């Protein structure tokens, strides 16, 4: 599946941008999973800023991240837009910090390699 930012980029190219932005702005809950793990280009930052600006004080947005909030700028191309974007995400937020080992690590069983027995005869 493609990400919201990829969809917005495609929509910008084919004329669906405002319609898609409107639809995303009206979702009751928008989840931004693994926030800050990938580099955001300036156009992606602008799209995300516009989306969050349209949603602020109207709809719920949940962002998950492995990074502390203070490192939220590290993968953003434009620091000025990053400030404004993070302001819209962090200031009205309820912040929940989880500590401990990753749940994925606990739930995923390590792969076991089985060596085939060779028979000769």
CSV table of N, CA and C in Angstrom, one decimal:
chain,number,residue,atom,x,y,z
A,1,UNK,N,0.8,-1.2,0.0
A,1,UNK,CA,0.0,0.0,0.0
A,1,UNK,C,0.9,1.2,0.0
A,2,UNK,N,0.3,2.3,-0.5
A,2,UNK,CA,1.1,3.6,-0.5
A,2,UNK,C,0.7,4.4,0.7
A,3,UNK,N,1.6,5.3,1.0
A,3,UNK,CA,1.4,6.2,2.1
A,3,UNK,C,0.5,7.4,1.8
A,4,UNK,N,0.0,8.0,2.8
A,4,UNK,CA,-0.8,9.2,2.6
A,4,UNK,C,0.0,10.3,1.8
A,5,UNK,N,1.2,10.4,2.1
A,5,UNK,CA,2.0,11.4,1.4
A,5,UNK,C,2.3,11.1,0.0
A,6,UNK,N,2.4,9.8,-0.3
A,6,UNK,CA,2.5,9.4,-1.8
A,6,UNK,C,1.2,9.6,-2.5
A,7,UNK,N,0.1,9.3,-1.8
A,7,UNK,CA,-1.2,9.6,-2.5
A,7,UNK,C,-1.4,11.1,-2.7
A,8,UNK,N,-1.0,11.9,-1.8
A,8,UNK,CA,-1.1,13.4,-2.0
A,8,UNK,C,-0.3,13.8,-3.1
A,9,UNK,N,0.9,13.3,-3.2
A,9,UNK,CA,1.8,13.7,-4.3
A,9,UNK,C,1.2,13.3,-5.7
A,10,UNK,N,0.7,12.1,-5.8
A,10,UNK,CA,0.0,11.6,-7.0
A,10,UNK,C,-1.2,12.5,-7.3
A,11,UNK,N,-1.9,12.8,-6.3
A,11,UNK,CA,-3.2,13.6,-6.4
A,11,UNK,C,-2.8,15.0,-6.9
A,12,UNK,N,-1.7,15.5,-6.4
A,12,UNK,CA,-1.2,16.9,-6.9
A,12,UNK,C,-1.0,16.8,-8.4
A,13,UNK,N,-0.4,15.7,-8.8
A,13,UNK,CA,0.0,15.6,-10.3
A,13,UNK,C,-1.2,15.4,-11.2
A,14,UNK,N,-2.3,14.7,-10.7
A,14,UNK,CA,-3.4,14.5,-11.6
A,14,UNK,C,-4.7,15.3,-11.3
A,15,UNK,N,-4.5,16.3,-10.4
A,15,UNK,CA,-5.6,17.2,-10.2
A,15,UNK,C,-6.6,16.8,-9.1
A,16,UNK,N,-6.3,15.8,-8.3
A,16,UNK,CA,-7.2,15.4,-7.3
A,16,UNK,C,-6.8,15.9,-5.9
A,17,UNK,N,-5.8,16.7,-5.9
A,17,UNK,CA,-5.2,17.1,-4.6
A,17,UNK,C,-6.2,17.7,-3.6
A,18,UNK,N,-7.0,18.7,-4.0
A,18,UNK,CA,-7.9,19.4,-3.1
A,18,UNK,C,-9.0,18.5,-2.6
A,19,UNK,N,-9.5,17.6,-3.5
A,19,UNK,CA,-10.5,16.6,-3.1
A,19,UNK,C,-10.0,15.7,-2.1
A,20,UNK,N,-8.8,15.1,-2.4
A,20,UNK,CA,-8.2,14.1,-1.4
A,20,UNK,C,-7.8,14.8,-0.1
A,21,UNK,N,-7.3,16.0,-0.1
A,21,UNK,CA,-7.0,16.7,1.1
A,21,UNK,C,-8.3,17.0,1.9
A,22,UNK,N,-9.3,17.3,1.2
A,22,UNK,CA,-10.6,17.5,1.9
A,22,UNK,C,-11.1,16.2,2.6
A,23,UNK,N,-11.0,15.1,1.8
A,23,UNK,CA,-11.4,13.8,2.4
A,23,UNK,C,-10.6,13.4,3.6
A,24,UNK,N,-9.3,13.6,3.5
A,24,UNK,CA,-8.4,13.3,4.7
A,24,UNK,C,-8.6,14.2,5.8
A,25,UNK,N,-9.0,15.4,5.6
A,25,UNK,CA,-9.2,16.4,6.6
A,25,UNK,C,-10.5,16.1,7.4
A,26,UNK,N,-11.4,15.3,6.8
A,26,UNK,CA,-12.7,15.0,7.4
A,26,UNK,C,-12.7,13.7,8.1
A,27,UNK,N,-11.6,12.9,8.0
A,27,UNK,CA,-11.6,11.6,8.7
A,27,UNK,C,-11.6,11.8,10.2
A,28,UNK,N,-12.4,11.0,10.9
A,28,UNK,CA,-12.5,11.2,12.3
A,28,UNK,C,-11.2,11.0,13.0
A,29,UNK,N,-10.4,10.0,12.6
A,29,UNK,CA,-9.1,9.8,13.2
A,29,UNK,C,-8.1,9.5,12.0
A,30,UNK,N,-7.0,10.2,12.0
A,30,UNK,CA,-5.9,9.9,11.1
A,30,UNK,C,-4.7,9.4,11.9
A,31,UNK,N,-4.1,8.3,11.5
A,31,UNK,CA,-3.0,7.7,12.2
A,31,UNK,C,-1.7,7.9,11.3
A,32,UNK,N,-0.8,8.5,11.9
A,32,UNK,CA,0.6,8.7,11.2
A,32,UNK,C,1.5,7.8,12.0
A,33,UNK,N,1.7,6.6,11.4
A,33,UNK,CA,2.5,5.6,12.0
A,33,UNK,C,4.0,5.7,11.7
A,34,UNK,N,4.8,5.5,12.7
A,34,UNK,CA,6.3,5.6,12.5
A,34,UNK,C,6.8,7.0,12.1
A,35,UNK,N,6.2,8.0,12.7
A,35,UNK,CA,6.5,9.4,12.4
A,35,UNK,C,8.0,9.6,12.6
A,36,UNK,N,8.6,10.3,11.6
A,36,UNK,CA,10.0,10.7,11.6
A,36,UNK,C,11.0,9.7,11.2
A,37,UNK,N,10.6,8.5,10.8
A,37,UNK,CA,11.6,7.5,10.4
A,37,UNK,C,12.1,7.7,9.0
A,38,UNK,N,11.4,8.3,8.1
A,38,UNK,CA,11.8,8.5,6.8
A,38,UNK,C,12.0,10.0,6.5
A,39,UNK,N,12.9,10.3,5.6
A,39,UNK,CA,13.2,11.7,5.2
A,39,UNK,C,12.0,12.3,4.5
A,40,UNK,N,11.5,13.4,4.9
A,40,UNK,CA,10.4,14.1,4.2
A,40,UNK,C,10.9,15.2,3.3
A,41,UNK,N,10.6,15.2,2.0
A,41,UNK,CA,10.9,16.3,1.1
A,41,UNK,C,10.1,17.6,1.5
A,42,UNK,N,10.5,18.7,0.9
A,42,UNK,CA,9.8,19.9,1.2
A,42,UNK,C,8.3,19.8,0.7
A,43,UNK,N,8.0,19.3,-0.5
A,43,UNK,CA,6.6,19.1,-0.9
A,43,UNK,C,5.8,18.2,0.1
A,44,UNK,N,6.5,17.1,0.6
A,44,UNK,CA,5.8,16.2,1.5
A,44,UNK,C,5.5,17.0,2.8
A,45,UNK,N,6.5,17.8,3.3
A,45,UNK,CA,6.3,18.6,4.5
A,45,UNK,C,5.1,19.5,4.3
A,46,UNK,N,5.1,20.2,3.1
A,46,UNK,CA,4.0,21.1,2.9
A,46,UNK,C,2.6,20.4,2.8
A,47,UNK,N,2.6,19.2,2.2
A,47,UNK,CA,1.3,18.5,2.2
A,47,UNK,C,0.9,18.1,3.6
A,48,UNK,N,1.8,17.6,4.4
A,48,UNK,CA,1.5,17.2,5.8
A,48,UNK,C,1.1,18.4,6.6
A,49,UNK,N,1.8,19.6,6.4
A,49,UNK,CA,1.4,20.8,7.1
A,49,UNK,C,0.0,21.2,6.8
A,50,UNK,N,-0.4,21.2,5.5
A,50,UNK,CA,-1.7,21.6,5.1
A,50,UNK,C,-2.8,20.6,5.7
A,51,UNK,N,-2.5,19.4,5.7
A,51,UNK,CA,-3.4,18.4,6.2
A,51,UNK,C,-3.6,18.6,7.7
A,52,UNK,N,-2.5,18.7,8.5
A,52,UNK,CA,-2.6,18.9,9.9
A,52,UNK,C,-3.3,20.3,10.2
A,53,UNK,N,-3.0,21.3,9.5
A,53,UNK,CA,-3.6,22.6,9.7
A,53,UNK,C,-5.1,22.5,9.5
A,54,UNK,N,-5.5,21.8,8.5
A,54,UNK,CA,-7.0,21.6,8.2
A,54,UNK,C,-7.7,20.8,9.4
A,55,UNK,N,-6.9,19.9,10.0
A,55,UNK,CA,-7.5,19.0,11.0
A,55,UNK,C,-7.5,19.6,12.4
A,56,UNK,N,-6.6,20.5,12.7
A,56,UNK,CA,-6.3,21.0,14.1
A,56,UNK,C,-7.6,21.5,14.7
A,57,UNK,N,-7.8,21.1,15.9
A,57,UNK,CA,-9.0,21.4,16.7
A,57,UNK,C,-10.3,20.9,16.2
A,58,UNK,N,-10.3,20.1,15.1
A,58,UNK,CA,-11.5,19.6,14.5
A,58,UNK,C,-11.6,18.1,14.6
A,59,UNK,N,-10.5,17.4,14.3
A,59,UNK,CA,-10.4,16.0,14.2
A,59,UNK,C,-9.2,15.5,15.0
A,60,UNK,N,-9.2,14.2,15.3
A,60,UNK,CA,-8.1,13.5,16.0
A,60,UNK,C,-7.1,13.0,15.1
A,61,UNK,N,-5.8,13.2,15.4
A,61,UNK,CA,-4.7,12.7,14.7
A,61,UNK,C,-3.8,12.0,15.7
A,62,UNK,N,-3.4,10.7,15.4
A,62,UNK,CA,-2.6,10.0,16.3
A,62,UNK,C,-1.2,9.8,15.5
A,63,UNK,N,-0.2,10.1,16.2
A,63,UNK,CA,1.2,9.9,15.6
A,63,UNK,C,1.9,9.0,16.5
A,64,UNK,N,2.5,7.9,15.9
A,64,UNK,CA,3.4,7.0,16.7
A,64,UNK,C,4.8,7.2,16.2
A,65,UNK,N,5.8,7.1,17.1
A,65,UNK,CA,7.2,7.3,16.7
A,65,UNK,C,8.1,6.6,17.7
A,66,UNK,N,9.2,6.1,17.1
A,66,UNK,CA,10.2,5.6,18.0
A,66,UNK,C,11.2,6.7,18.5
A,67,UNK,N,11.0,7.9,17.9
A,67,UNK,CA,11.9,9.0,18.2
A,67,UNK,C,11.3,9.9,19.3
A,68,UNK,N,12.1,10.5,20.2
A,68,UNK,CA,11.6,11.5,21.1
A,68,UNK,C,11.2,12.7,20.3
A,69,UNK,N,10.2,13.4,20.9
A,69,UNK,CA,9.6,14.6,20.2
A,69,UNK,C,10.7,15.6,19.8
A,70,UNK,N,11.7,15.7,20.7
A,70,UNK,CA,12.8,16.7,20.4
A,70,UNK,C,13.6,16.4,19.2
A,71,UNK,N,13.5,15.2,18.7
A,71,UNK,CA,14.2,14.8,17.4
A,71,UNK,C,13.3,14.8,16.2
A,72,UNK,N,12.1,15.4,16.4
A,72,UNK,CA,11.1,15.4,15.3
A,72,UNK,C,11.5,16.1,14.0
A,73,UNK,N,12.5,17.0,14.1
A,73,UNK,CA,13.0,17.8,13.0
A,73,UNK,C,14.0,17.0,12.1
A,74,UNK,N,14.6,15.9,12.6
A,74,UNK,CA,15.8,15.4,12.0
A,74,UNK,C,15.6,14.9,10.6
A,75,UNK,N,14.5,14.5,10.2
A,75,UNK,CA,14.3,14.0,8.8
A,75,UNK,C,13.4,14.9,8.0
A,76,UNK,N,13.5,16.2,8.2
A,76,UNK,CA,12.7,17.1,7.5
A,76,UNK,C,13.6,18.1,6.7
A,77,UNK,N,13.3,18.3,5.4
A,77,UNK,CA,14.1,19.1,4.5
A,77,UNK,C,14.1,20.6,4.9
A,78,UNK,N,13.0,21.1,5.3
A,78,UNK,CA,12.9,22.5,5.6
A,78,UNK,C,12.6,22.8,7.1
A,79,UNK,N,13.6,23.3,7.9
A,79,UNK,CA,13.4,23.5,9.3
A,79,UNK,C,12.2,24.4,9.7
A,80,UNK,N,12.0,25.4,8.9
A,80,UNK,CA,10.9,26.4,9.2
A,80,UNK,C,9.5,25.7,9.1
A,81,UNK,N,9.3,24.9,8.0
A,81,UNK,CA,8.1,24.2,7.9
A,81,UNK,C,8.0,23.1,9.0
A,82,UNK,N,9.1,22.5,9.3
A,82,UNK,CA,9.2,21.4,10.3
A,82,UNK,C,8.7,22.0,11.7
A,83,UNK,N,9.1,23.2,12.0
A,83,UNK,CA,8.7,23.9,13.3
A,83,UNK,C,7.2,24.0,13.3
A,84,UNK,N,6.6,24.6,12.2
A,84,UNK,CA,5.2,24.8,12.1
A,84,UNK,C,4.4,23.5,12.1
A,85,UNK,N,4.9,22.5,11.4
A,85,UNK,CA,4.3,21.2,11.3
A,85,UNK,C,4.2,20.5,12.7
A,86,UNK,N,5.4,20.5,13.4
A,86,UNK,CA,5.5,19.9,14.7
A,86,UNK,C,4.6,20.6,15.7
A,87,UNK,N,4.6,22.0,15.6
A,87,UNK,CA,3.7,22.8,16.5
A,87,UNK,C,2.3,22.3,16.4
A,88,UNK,N,1.8,22.0,15.2
A,88,UNK,CA,0.4,21.6,15.0
A,88,UNK,C,0.2,20.2,15.5
A,89,UNK,N,1.2,19.4,15.5
A,89,UNK,CA,1.1,18.0,15.9
A,89,UNK,C,1.3,17.9,17.4
A,90,UNK,N,2.2,18.6,18.0
A,90,UNK,CA,2.6,18.4,19.4
A,90,UNK,C,1.8,19.3,20.4
A,91,UNK,N,1.6,20.5,20.0
A,91,UNK,CA,1.0,21.4,21.0
A,91,UNK,C,-0.4,21.0,21.5
A,92,UNK,N,-1.3,20.6,20.6
A,92,UNK,CA,-2.6,20.2,21.2
A,92,UNK,C,-2.7,18.8,21.6
A,93,UNK,N,-1.5,18.1,21.7
A,93,UNK,CA,-1.5,16.7,21.9
A,93,UNK,C,-1.6,16.2,23.3
A,94,UNK,N,-2.1,15.0,23.5
A,94,UNK,CA,-1.9,14.2,24.7
A,94,UNK,C,-0.8,13.3,24.3
A,95,UNK,N,0.3,13.3,25.2
A,95,UNK,CA,1.5,12.6,24.9
A,95,UNK,C,1.6,11.3,25.8
A,96,UNK,N,1.8,10.2,25.2
A,96,UNK,CA,1.9,8.9,25.9
A,96,UNK,C,3.2,8.3,25.5
A,97,UNK,N,4.1,8.2,26.5
A,97,UNK,CA,5.4,7.6,26.3
A,97,UNK,C,5.4,6.2,26.8
A,98,UNK,N,5.8,5.3,25.9
A,98,UNK,CA,5.9,3.9,26.3
A,98,UNK,C,7.4,3.5,26.5
A,99,UNK,N,7.7,2.8,27.5
A,99,UNK,CA,9.0,2.4,27.7
A,99,UNK,C,9.1,0.8,27.7
A,100,UNK,N,10.3,0.3,27.4
A,100,UNK,CA,10.4,-1.1,27.3
A,100,UNK,C,10.7,-1.6,26.0
A,101,UNK,N,10.8,-3.0,25.9
A,101,UNK,CA,11.2,-3.6,24.7
A,101,UNK,C,10.0,-3.5,23.6
A,102,UNK,N,10.4,-3.5,22.4
A,102,UNK,CA,9.4,-3.5,21.3
A,102,UNK,C,8.5,-4.7,21.4
A,103,UNK,N,7.2,-4.4,21.2
A,103,UNK,CA,6.2,-5.5,21.2
A,103,UNK,C,6.4,-6.4,20.0
A,104,UNK,N,6.8,-5.8,18.9
A,104,UNK,CA,7.1,-6.6,17.7
A,104,UNK,C,8.2,-7.7,18.0
A,105,UNK,N,9.2,-7.3,18.8
A,105,UNK,CA,10.3,-8.2,19.1
A,105,UNK,C,9.8,-9.4,19.9
A,106,UNK,N,8.9,-9.1,20.9
A,106,UNK,CA,8.4,-10.1,21.7
A,106,UNK,C,7.4,-11.1,21.0
A,107,UNK,N,6.7,-10.5,20.0
A,107,UNK,CA,5.7,-11.3,19.3
A,107,UNK,C,6.2,-12.1,18.2
A,108,UNK,N,7.4,-11.7,17.6
A,108,UNK,CA,8.0,-12.3,16.5
A,108,UNK,C,8.9,-13.4,16.9
A,109,UNK,N,8.7,-14.6,16.5
A,109,UNK,CA,9.6,-15.7,16.8
A,109,UNK,C,10.7,-15.7,15.9
A,110,UNK,N,11.9,-15.9,16.4
A,110,UNK,CA,13.1,-15.9,15.4
A,110,UNK,C,13.0,-17.0,14.4
A,111,UNK,N,13.5,-16.8,13.2
A,111,UNK,CA,13.5,-17.8,12.2
A,111,UNK,C,14.5,-18.9,12.6
A,112,UNK,N,14.0,-20.1,12.4
A,112,UNK,CA,14.9,-21.2,12.7
A,112,UNK,C,15.2,-21.9,11.4
A,113,UNK,N,16.5,-22.1,11.2
A,113,UNK,CA,16.9,-22.7,9.9
A,113,UNK,C,17.2,-24.2,10.2
A,114,UNK,N,16.6,-25.0,9.4
A,114,UNK,CA,16.7,-26.5,9.5
A,114,UNK,C,17.7,-27.0,8.5
A,115,UNK,N,18.7,-27.6,8.9
A,115,UNK,CA,19.7,-28.2,8.0
A,115,UNK,C,19.1,-29.5,7.5
A,116,UNK,N,19.0,-29.7,6.2
A,116,UNK,CA,18.5,-31.0,5.7
A,116,UNK,C,19.6,-32.0,5.9
A,117,UNK,N,19.1,-33.1,6.4
A,117,UNK,CA,20.0,-34.3,6.6
A,117,UNK,C,20.3,-34.9,5.3
A,118,UNK,N,21.5,-35.1,5.0
A,118,UNK,CA,21.8,-35.8,3.7
A,118,UNK,C,22.0,-37.3,4.0
A,119,UNK,N,21.5,-38.0,3.1
A,119,UNK,CA,21.6,-39.5,3.2
A,119,UNK,C,22.4,-40.0,2.0
A,120,UNK,N,23.3,-40.9,2.3
A,120,UNK,CA,24.0,-41.5,1.2
A,120,UNK,C,23.8,-43.0,1.3
A,121,UNK,N,23.8,-43.6,0.2
A,121,UNK,CA,23.6,-45.0,0.3
A,121,UNK,C,23.6,-45.7,-0.9
